[in-house]
Amino acid sequence: MIDTLLHSRRTVRSFTERKPEEETLRTIMEGALMAPSSKGSQPWEFVLVTERERLDKLSVAKSNANALETAPVAVVILGDPEKTDVWVEDCAIAATHIYLGAEDLGLGSCWIQIRNRLHSPGSSAEQYVRDVLEIPSSMAVACIIALGYPAEEKQAHDRNRLPMGKIHKERFGSEL
Ligand SMILES: Cc1cc2nc3c(=O)[nH]c(=O)nc-3n(C[C@H](O)[C@H](O)[C@H](O)COP(=O)(O)O)c2cc1C
């Protein structure tokens, strides 16, 4: 089951106009809330964006955010650095739950990196997103996951072309 999901999941950057059902989104977000986090600190918060005007603004948060031009939903993932020093990891795991939940329910997804990215020279993508969504300055913006029904088809991962040399056995440098 999970193997099938991991095999078929590919990044989707072009979406149909069909809006994901409320129930589908709820199931995906419940999955995010079940993500493991350091000491159970749950340092994340999620902003679901579906208004086209706001999505358009997010699509220019930085370069390479063009998946948001057609995505009907964006999940903006925020972390609270006051809760744990490993909020980045916790947010990444929650994002992965969203990715896989979406795949399981027939939606496509694209991770859009915001943390450590620029909106324009001298201004951060993070502050831009904060301004668009009225996010308090105490919360860090990790990434945005674009969601929707795919308008493009991608090949599943090719099991015969996986970089198996990256897996070492017993000590670094020895093959599996
Ligand atoms: C941490 C991270 C940051 C990413 N940032 C972006 C991004 O800003 N924009 C984008 O279109 N895709 C982004 N991606 C998607 C990757 O480009 C994609 O996962 C990668 O090319 C592998 O393709 P696949 O997801 O189809 O296997 C990101 C993925 C990860 C995990």
PDB file of C-alpha atoms and ligand atoms in Angstrom:
ATOM      1  CA  MET A   1       0.000   0.000   0.000  1.00  0.00           C
ATOM      2  CA  ILE A   2       2.568   2.599   1.118  1.00  0.00           C
ATOM      3  CA  ASP A   3       4.943   1.083  -1.435  1.00  0.00           C
ATOM      4  CA  THR A   4       2.423   1.772  -4.215  1.00  0.00           C
ATOM      5  CA  LEU A   5       1.974   5.351  -3.039  1.00  0.00           C
ATOM      6  CA  LEU A   6       5.704   6.022  -2.879  1.00  0.00           C
ATOM      7  CA  HIS A   7       6.169   4.449  -6.288  1.00  0.00           C
ATOM      8  CA  SER A   8       3.499   6.486  -8.068  1.00  0.00           C
ATOM      9  CA  ARG A   9       3.871   9.850  -6.316  1.00  0.00           C
ATOM     10  CA  ARG A  10       5.420  12.491  -8.554  1.00  0.00           C
ATOM     11  CA  THR A  11       5.413  16.259  -8.295  1.00  0.00           C
ATOM     12  CA  VAL A  12       2.482  17.845 -10.144  1.00  0.00           C
ATOM     13  CA  ARG A  13       2.700  21.490 -11.225  1.00  0.00           C
ATOM     14  CA  SER A  14      -0.396  21.752 -13.394  1.00  0.00           C
ATOM     15  CA  PHE A  15      -3.935  21.221 -12.048  1.00  0.00           C
ATOM     16  CA  THR A  16      -7.489  20.999 -13.393  1.00  0.00           C
ATOM     17  CA  GLU A  17     -10.171  23.445 -12.231  1.00  0.00           C
ATOM     18  CA  ARG A  18     -11.949  20.747 -10.212  1.00  0.00           C
ATOM     19  CA  LYS A  19     -11.966  21.729  -6.571  1.00  0.00           C
ATOM     20  CA  PRO A  20     -10.997  19.026  -4.065  1.00  0.00           C
ATOM     21  CA  GLU A  21     -13.976  18.058  -1.888  1.00  0.00           C
ATOM     22  CA  GLU A  22     -14.090  19.380   1.702  1.00  0.00           C
ATOM     23  CA  GLU A  23     -14.056  15.831   3.050  1.00  0.00           C
ATOM     24  CA  THR A  24     -10.948  14.993   1.023  1.00  0.00           C
ATOM     25  CA  LEU A  25      -9.126  18.047   2.343  1.00  0.00           C
ATOM     26  CA  ARG A  26     -10.209  17.247   5.871  1.00  0.00           C
ATOM     27  CA  THR A  27      -8.836  13.700   5.597  1.00  0.00           C
ATOM     28  CA  ILE A  28      -5.528  15.007   4.238  1.00  0.00           C
ATOM     29  CA  MET A  29      -5.213  17.580   7.020  1.00  0.00           C
ATOM     30  CA  GLU A  30      -6.093  15.023   9.691  1.00  0.00           C
ATOM     31  CA  GLY A  31      -3.134  13.054   8.332  1.00  0.00           C
ATOM     32  CA  ALA A  32      -0.908  16.104   8.812  1.00  0.00           C
ATOM     33  CA  LEU A  33      -2.051  16.389  12.429  1.00  0.00           C
ATOM     34  CA  MET A  34      -1.042  12.757  13.000  1.00  0.00           C
ATOM     35  CA  ALA A  35       2.566  13.448  11.995  1.00  0.00           C
ATOM     36  CA  PRO A  36       5.206  12.618  14.575  1.00  0.00           C
ATOM     37  CA  SER A  37       7.004  15.615  16.075  1.00  0.00           C
ATOM     38  CA  SER A  38       9.898  16.124  18.444  1.00  0.00           C
ATOM     39  CA  LYS A  39       8.731  15.410  22.002  1.00  0.00           C
ATOM     40  CA  GLY A  40       5.189  15.597  20.633  1.00  0.00           C
ATOM     41  CA  SER A  41       5.560  19.384  20.512  1.00  0.00           C
ATOM     42  CA  GLN A  42       3.415  19.761  17.359  1.00  0.00           C
ATOM     43  CA  PRO A  43       5.074  23.068  16.454  1.00  0.00           C
ATOM     44  CA  TRP A  44       3.187  23.396  13.155  1.00  0.00           C
ATOM     45  CA  GLU A  45       0.132  25.371  12.046  1.00  0.00           C
ATOM     46  CA  PHE A  46      -1.468  25.123   8.596  1.00  0.00           C
ATOM     47  CA  VAL A  47      -3.229  27.800   6.545  1.00  0.00           C
ATOM     48  CA  LEU A  48      -5.507  26.404   3.845  1.00  0.00           C
ATOM     49  CA  VAL A  49      -5.858  28.872   0.987  1.00  0.00           C
ATOM     50  CA  THR A  50      -8.544  28.473  -1.688  1.00  0.00           C
ATOM     51  CA  GLU A  51      -9.345  32.060  -2.746  1.00  0.00           C
ATOM     52  CA  ARG A  52      -8.015  32.546  -6.271  1.00  0.00           C
ATOM     53  CA  GLU A  53      -6.794  36.071  -5.564  1.00  0.00           C
ATOM     54  CA  ARG A  54      -4.692  34.957  -2.613  1.00  0.00           C
ATOM     55  CA  LEU A  55      -3.390  31.911  -4.509  1.00  0.00           C
ATOM     56  CA  ASP A  56      -2.287  34.228  -7.313  1.00  0.00           C
ATOM     57  CA  LYS A  57      -0.420  36.369  -4.806  1.00  0.00           C
ATOM     58  CA  LEU A  58       1.287  33.276  -3.354  1.00  0.00           C
ATOM     59  CA  SER A  59       2.258  32.125  -6.864  1.00  0.00           C
ATOM     60  CA  VAL A  60       4.690  35.050  -7.058  1.00  0.00           C
ATOM     61  CA  ALA A  61       6.104  34.600  -3.563  1.00  0.00           C
ATOM     62  CA  LYS A  62       9.330  33.510  -5.258  1.00  0.00           C
ATOM     63  CA  SER A  63      10.508  32.009  -8.519  1.00  0.00           C
ATOM     64  CA  ASN A  64       9.514  28.384  -9.082  1.00  0.00           C
ATOM     65  CA  ALA A  65       6.142  28.766  -7.323  1.00  0.00           C
ATOM     66  CA  ASN A  66       4.213  28.482 -10.591  1.00  0.00           C
ATOM     67  CA  ALA A  67       2.317  25.347  -9.442  1.00  0.00           C
ATOM     68  CA  LEU A  68       0.116  27.807  -7.515  1.00  0.00           C
ATOM     69  CA  GLU A  69      -1.058  29.457 -10.747  1.00  0.00           C
ATOM     70  CA  THR A  70      -3.481  26.566 -11.329  1.00  0.00           C
ATOM     71  CA  ALA A  71      -3.643  24.815  -7.937  1.00  0.00           C
ATOM     72  CA  PRO A  72      -7.108  25.241  -6.357  1.00  0.00           C
ATOM     73  CA  VAL A  73      -5.697  24.715  -2.852  1.00  0.00           C
ATOM     74  CA  ALA A  74      -2.497  25.669  -1.065  1.00  0.00           C
ATOM     75  CA  VAL A  75      -1.502  24.419   2.364  1.00  0.00           C
ATOM     76  CA  VAL A  76       0.930  26.869   3.929  1.00  0.00           C
ATOM     77  CA  ILE A  77       2.981  25.159   6.618  1.00  0.00           C
ATOM     78  CA  LEU A  78       4.140  27.280   9.537  1.00  0.00           C
ATOM     79  CA  GLY A  79       6.463  26.324  12.380  1.00  0.00           C
ATOM     80  CA  ASP A  80       6.849  27.810  15.841  1.00  0.00           C
ATOM     81  CA  PRO A  81      10.588  28.017  16.655  1.00  0.00           C
ATOM     82  CA  GLU A  82       9.691  28.754  20.283  1.00  0.00           C
ATOM     83  CA  LYS A  83       8.235  25.259  20.667  1.00  0.00           C
ATOM     84  CA  THR A  84      11.234  23.276  19.456  1.00  0.00           C
ATOM     85  CA  ASP A  85      14.592  23.806  17.763  1.00  0.00           C
ATOM     86  CA  VAL A  86      13.717  21.056  15.261  1.00  0.00           C
ATOM     87  CA  TRP A  87      10.548  22.645  13.896  1.00  0.00           C
ATOM     88  CA  VAL A  88      11.996  22.394  10.370  1.00  0.00           C
ATOM     89  CA  GLU A  89      12.110  18.609  10.578  1.00  0.00           C
ATOM     90  CA  ASP A  90       8.651  18.483  12.146  1.00  0.00           C
ATOM     91  CA  CYS A  91       7.203  20.648   9.367  1.00  0.00           C
ATOM     92  CA  ALA A  92       8.893  18.499   6.700  1.00  0.00           C
ATOM     93  CA  ILE A  93       7.318  15.351   8.131  1.00  0.00           C
ATOM     94  CA  ALA A  94       3.872  16.987   8.235  1.00  0.00           C
ATOM     95  CA  ALA A  95       4.392  18.050   4.604  1.00  0.00           C
ATOM     96  CA  THR A  96       5.221  14.461   3.689  1.00  0.00           C
ATOM     97  CA  HIS A  97       2.013  13.246   5.324  1.00  0.00           C
ATOM     98  CA  ILE A  98       0.117  15.786   3.190  1.00  0.00           C
ATOM     99  CA  TYR A  99       1.959  14.631   0.037  1.00  0.00           C
ATOM    100  CA  LEU A 100       1.125  11.008   0.652  1.00  0.00           C
ATOM    101  CA  GLY A 101      -2.444  11.621   1.825  1.00  0.00           C
ATOM    102  CA  ALA A 102      -3.064  13.615  -1.346  1.00  0.00           C
ATOM    103  CA  GLU A 103      -1.615  10.849  -3.514  1.00  0.00           C
ATOM    104  CA  ASP A 104      -3.783   8.255  -1.786  1.00  0.00           C
ATOM    105  CA  LEU A 105      -6.933  10.300  -2.494  1.00  0.00           C
ATOM    106  CA  GLY A 106      -6.147  10.962  -6.157  1.00  0.00           C
ATOM    107  CA  LEU A 107      -4.784  14.487  -5.788  1.00  0.00           C
ATOM    108  CA  GLY A 108      -1.465  15.773  -7.069  1.00  0.00           C
ATOM    109  CA  SER A 109       0.860  17.945  -5.014  1.00  0.00           C
ATOM    110  CA  CYS A 110       3.914  20.176  -5.283  1.00  0.00           C
ATOM    111  CA  TRP A 111       6.202  21.327  -2.492  1.00  0.00           C
ATOM    112  CA  ILE A 112       7.109  24.988  -2.796  1.00  0.00           C
ATOM    113  CA  GLN A 113      10.053  25.953  -0.648  1.00  0.00           C
ATOM    114  CA  ILE A 114       9.634  29.249   1.223  1.00  0.00           C
ATOM    115  CA  ARG A 115      12.104  29.084   4.122  1.00  0.00           C
ATOM    116  CA  ASN A 116      15.489  30.587   3.127  1.00  0.00           C
ATOM    117  CA  ARG A 117      14.172  31.769  -0.251  1.00  0.00           C
ATOM    118  CA  LEU A 118      13.961  35.315  -1.616  1.00  0.00           C
ATOM    119  CA  HIS A 119      10.876  37.063  -2.954  1.00  0.00           C
ATOM    120  CA  SER A 120      13.069  39.748  -4.551  1.00  0.00           C
ATOM    121  CA  PRO A 121      16.590  41.014  -3.893  1.00  0.00           C
ATOM    122  CA  GLY A 122      16.746  41.907  -0.200  1.00  0.00           C
ATOM    123  CA  SER A 123      13.238  40.710   0.690  1.00  0.00           C
ATOM    124  CA  SER A 124      12.385  37.213   1.864  1.00  0.00           C
ATOM    125  CA  ALA A 125       9.682  34.949   0.459  1.00  0.00           C
ATOM    126  CA  GLU A 126       8.794  34.192   4.076  1.00  0.00           C
ATOM    127  CA  GLN A 127       7.932  37.829   4.893  1.00  0.00           C
ATOM    128  CA  TYR A 128       5.998  38.122   1.633  1.00  0.00           C
ATOM    129  CA  VAL A 129       3.847  35.092   2.568  1.00  0.00           C
ATOM    130  CA  ARG A 130       3.407  36.446   6.118  1.00  0.00           C
ATOM    131  CA  ASP A 131       2.087  39.718   4.701  1.00  0.00           C
ATOM    132  CA  VAL A 132      -0.324  38.020   2.256  1.00  0.00           C
ATOM    133  CA  LEU A 133      -1.805  35.738   4.946  1.00  0.00           C
ATOM    134  CA  GLU A 134      -1.504  37.982   8.031  1.00  0.00           C
ATOM    135  CA  ILE A 135       0.768  35.513   9.784  1.00  0.00           C
ATOM    136  CA  PRO A 136       2.270  36.730  13.087  1.00  0.00           C
ATOM    137  CA  SER A 137       6.013  37.361  13.056  1.00  0.00           C
ATOM    138  CA  SER A 138       6.519  34.701  15.763  1.00  0.00           C
ATOM    139  CA  MET A 139       5.670  31.953  13.237  1.00  0.00           C
ATOM    140  CA  ALA A 140       8.166  30.791  10.608  1.00  0.00           C
ATOM    141  CA  VAL A 141       6.950  29.839   7.139  1.00  0.00           C
ATOM    142  CA  ALA A 142       8.446  26.518   6.063  1.00  0.00           C
ATOM    143  CA  CYS A 143       6.825  25.749   2.726  1.00  0.00           C
ATOM    144  CA  ILE A 144       3.609  25.659   0.740  1.00  0.00           C
ATOM    145  CA  ILE A 145       2.072  22.466  -0.609  1.00  0.00           C
ATOM    146  CA  ALA A 146       0.041  23.060  -3.779  1.00  0.00           C
ATOM    147  CA  LEU A 147      -2.838  20.588  -4.094  1.00  0.00           C
ATOM    148  CA  GLY A 148      -5.378  19.697  -6.748  1.00  0.00           C
ATOM    149  CA  TYR A 149      -6.453  17.170  -9.335  1.00  0.00           C
ATOM    150  CA  PRO A 150      -3.561  16.665 -11.770  1.00  0.00           C
ATOM    151  CA  ALA A 151      -3.738  18.109 -15.279  1.00  0.00           C
ATOM    152  CA  GLU A 152      -0.518  16.330 -16.224  1.00  0.00           C
ATOM    153  CA  GLU A 153       0.473  12.691 -16.155  1.00  0.00           C
ATOM    154  CA  LYS A 154       3.873  11.635 -14.977  1.00  0.00           C
ATOM    155  CA  GLN A 155       5.629   8.311 -15.075  1.00  0.00           C
ATOM    156  CA  ALA A 156       5.914   6.499 -11.756  1.00  0.00           C
ATOM    157  CA  HIS A 157       9.419   6.125 -10.367  1.00  0.00           C
ATOM    158  CA  ASP A 158      11.471   3.528 -12.224  1.00  0.00           C
ATOM    159  CA  ARG A 159      12.509   0.881  -9.712  1.00  0.00           C
ATOM    160  CA  ASN A 160      15.352  -0.183 -12.006  1.00  0.00           C
ATOM    161  CA  ARG A 161      16.878   3.292 -11.925  1.00  0.00           C
ATOM    162  CA  LEU A 162      16.893   3.955  -8.182  1.00  0.00           C
ATOM    163  CA  PRO A 163      20.326   5.181  -6.941  1.00  0.00           C
ATOM    164  CA  MET A 164      21.019   2.040  -4.931  1.00  0.00           C
ATOM    165  CA  GLY A 165      24.678   3.119  -4.493  1.00  0.00           C
ATOM    166  CA  LYS A 166      23.449   5.652  -1.929  1.00  0.00           C
ATOM    167  CA  ILE A 167      22.656   2.782   0.424  1.00  0.00           C
ATOM    168  CA  HIS A 168      25.692   1.519   2.308  1.00  0.00           C
ATOM    169  CA  LYS A 169      25.885  -1.627   4.339  1.00  0.00           C
ATOM    170  CA  GLU A 170      27.538  -1.802   7.767  1.00  0.00           C
ATOM    171  CA  ARG A 171      30.056   0.933   6.829  1.00  0.00           C
ATOM    172  CA  PHE A 172      30.160   3.811   4.385  1.00  0.00           C
ATOM    173  CA  GLY A 173      31.436   2.830   0.940  1.00  0.00           C
ATOM    174  CA  SER A 174      30.323  -0.805   0.922  1.00  0.00           C
ATOM    175  CA  GLU A 175      27.458  -1.806  -1.334  1.00  0.00           C
ATOM    176  CA  LEU A 176      24.176  -3.253  -0.216  1.00  0.00           C
TER     177      LEU A 176
HETATM  178  C1  LIG B   1      12.439  20.462   0.145  1.00  0.00           C
HETATM  179  C2  LIG B   1      11.824  20.537  -1.234  1.00  0.00           C
HETATM  180  C3  LIG B   1      11.731  21.763  -1.866  1.00  0.00           C
HETATM  181  C4  LIG B   1      11.114  21.853  -3.123  1.00  0.00           C
HETATM  182  N1  LIG B   1      10.920  23.092  -3.667  1.00  0.00           N
HETATM  183  C5  LIG B   1      10.211  23.200  -4.821  1.00  0.00           C
HETATM  184  C6  LIG B   1       9.856  24.498  -5.304  1.00  0.00           C
HETATM  185  O1  LIG B   1      10.124  25.528  -4.698  1.00  0.00           O
HETATM  186  N2  LIG B   1       9.142  24.547  -6.472  1.00  0.00           N
HETATM  187  C7  LIG B   1       8.784  23.417  -7.162  1.00  0.00           C
HETATM  188  O2  LIG B   1       8.126  23.545  -8.219  1.00  0.00           O
HETATM  189  N3  LIG B   1       9.125  22.166  -6.721  1.00  0.00           N
HETATM  190  C8  LIG B   1       9.810  22.039  -5.560  1.00  0.00           C
HETATM  191  N4  LIG B   1      10.087  20.797  -5.046  1.00  0.00           N
HETATM  192  C9  LIG B   1       9.726  19.580  -5.797  1.00  0.00           C
HETATM  193  C10 LIG B   1      10.987  18.909  -6.361  1.00  0.00           C
HETATM  194  O3  LIG B   1      11.473  19.670  -7.458  1.00  0.00           O
HETATM  195  C11 LIG B   1      10.650  17.456  -6.776  1.00  0.00           C
HETATM  196  O4  LIG B   1      10.226  16.751  -5.646  1.00  0.00           O
HETATM  197  C12 LIG B   1      11.878  16.774  -7.378  1.00  0.00           C
HETATM  198  O5  LIG B   1      12.231  17.354  -8.599  1.00  0.00           O
HETATM  199  C13 LIG B   1      11.668  15.278  -7.575  1.00  0.00           C
HETATM  200  O6  LIG B   1      10.546  15.033  -8.407  1.00  0.00           O
HETATM  201  P1  LIG B   1       9.315  14.129  -7.916  1.00  0.00           P
HETATM  202  O7  LIG B   1       8.702  14.826  -6.731  1.00  0.00           O
HETATM  203  O8  LIG B   1       8.376  14.084  -9.098  1.00  0.00           O
HETATM  204  O9  LIG B   1       9.834  12.781  -7.537  1.00  0.00           O
HETATM  205  C14 LIG B   1      10.667  20.677  -3.785  1.00  0.00           C
HETATM  206  C15 LIG B   1      10.786  19.446  -3.143  1.00  0.00           C
HETATM  207  C16 LIG B   1      11.326  19.379  -1.882  1.00  0.00           C
HETATM  208  C17 LIG B   1      11.358  18.033  -1.171  1.00  0.00           C
END
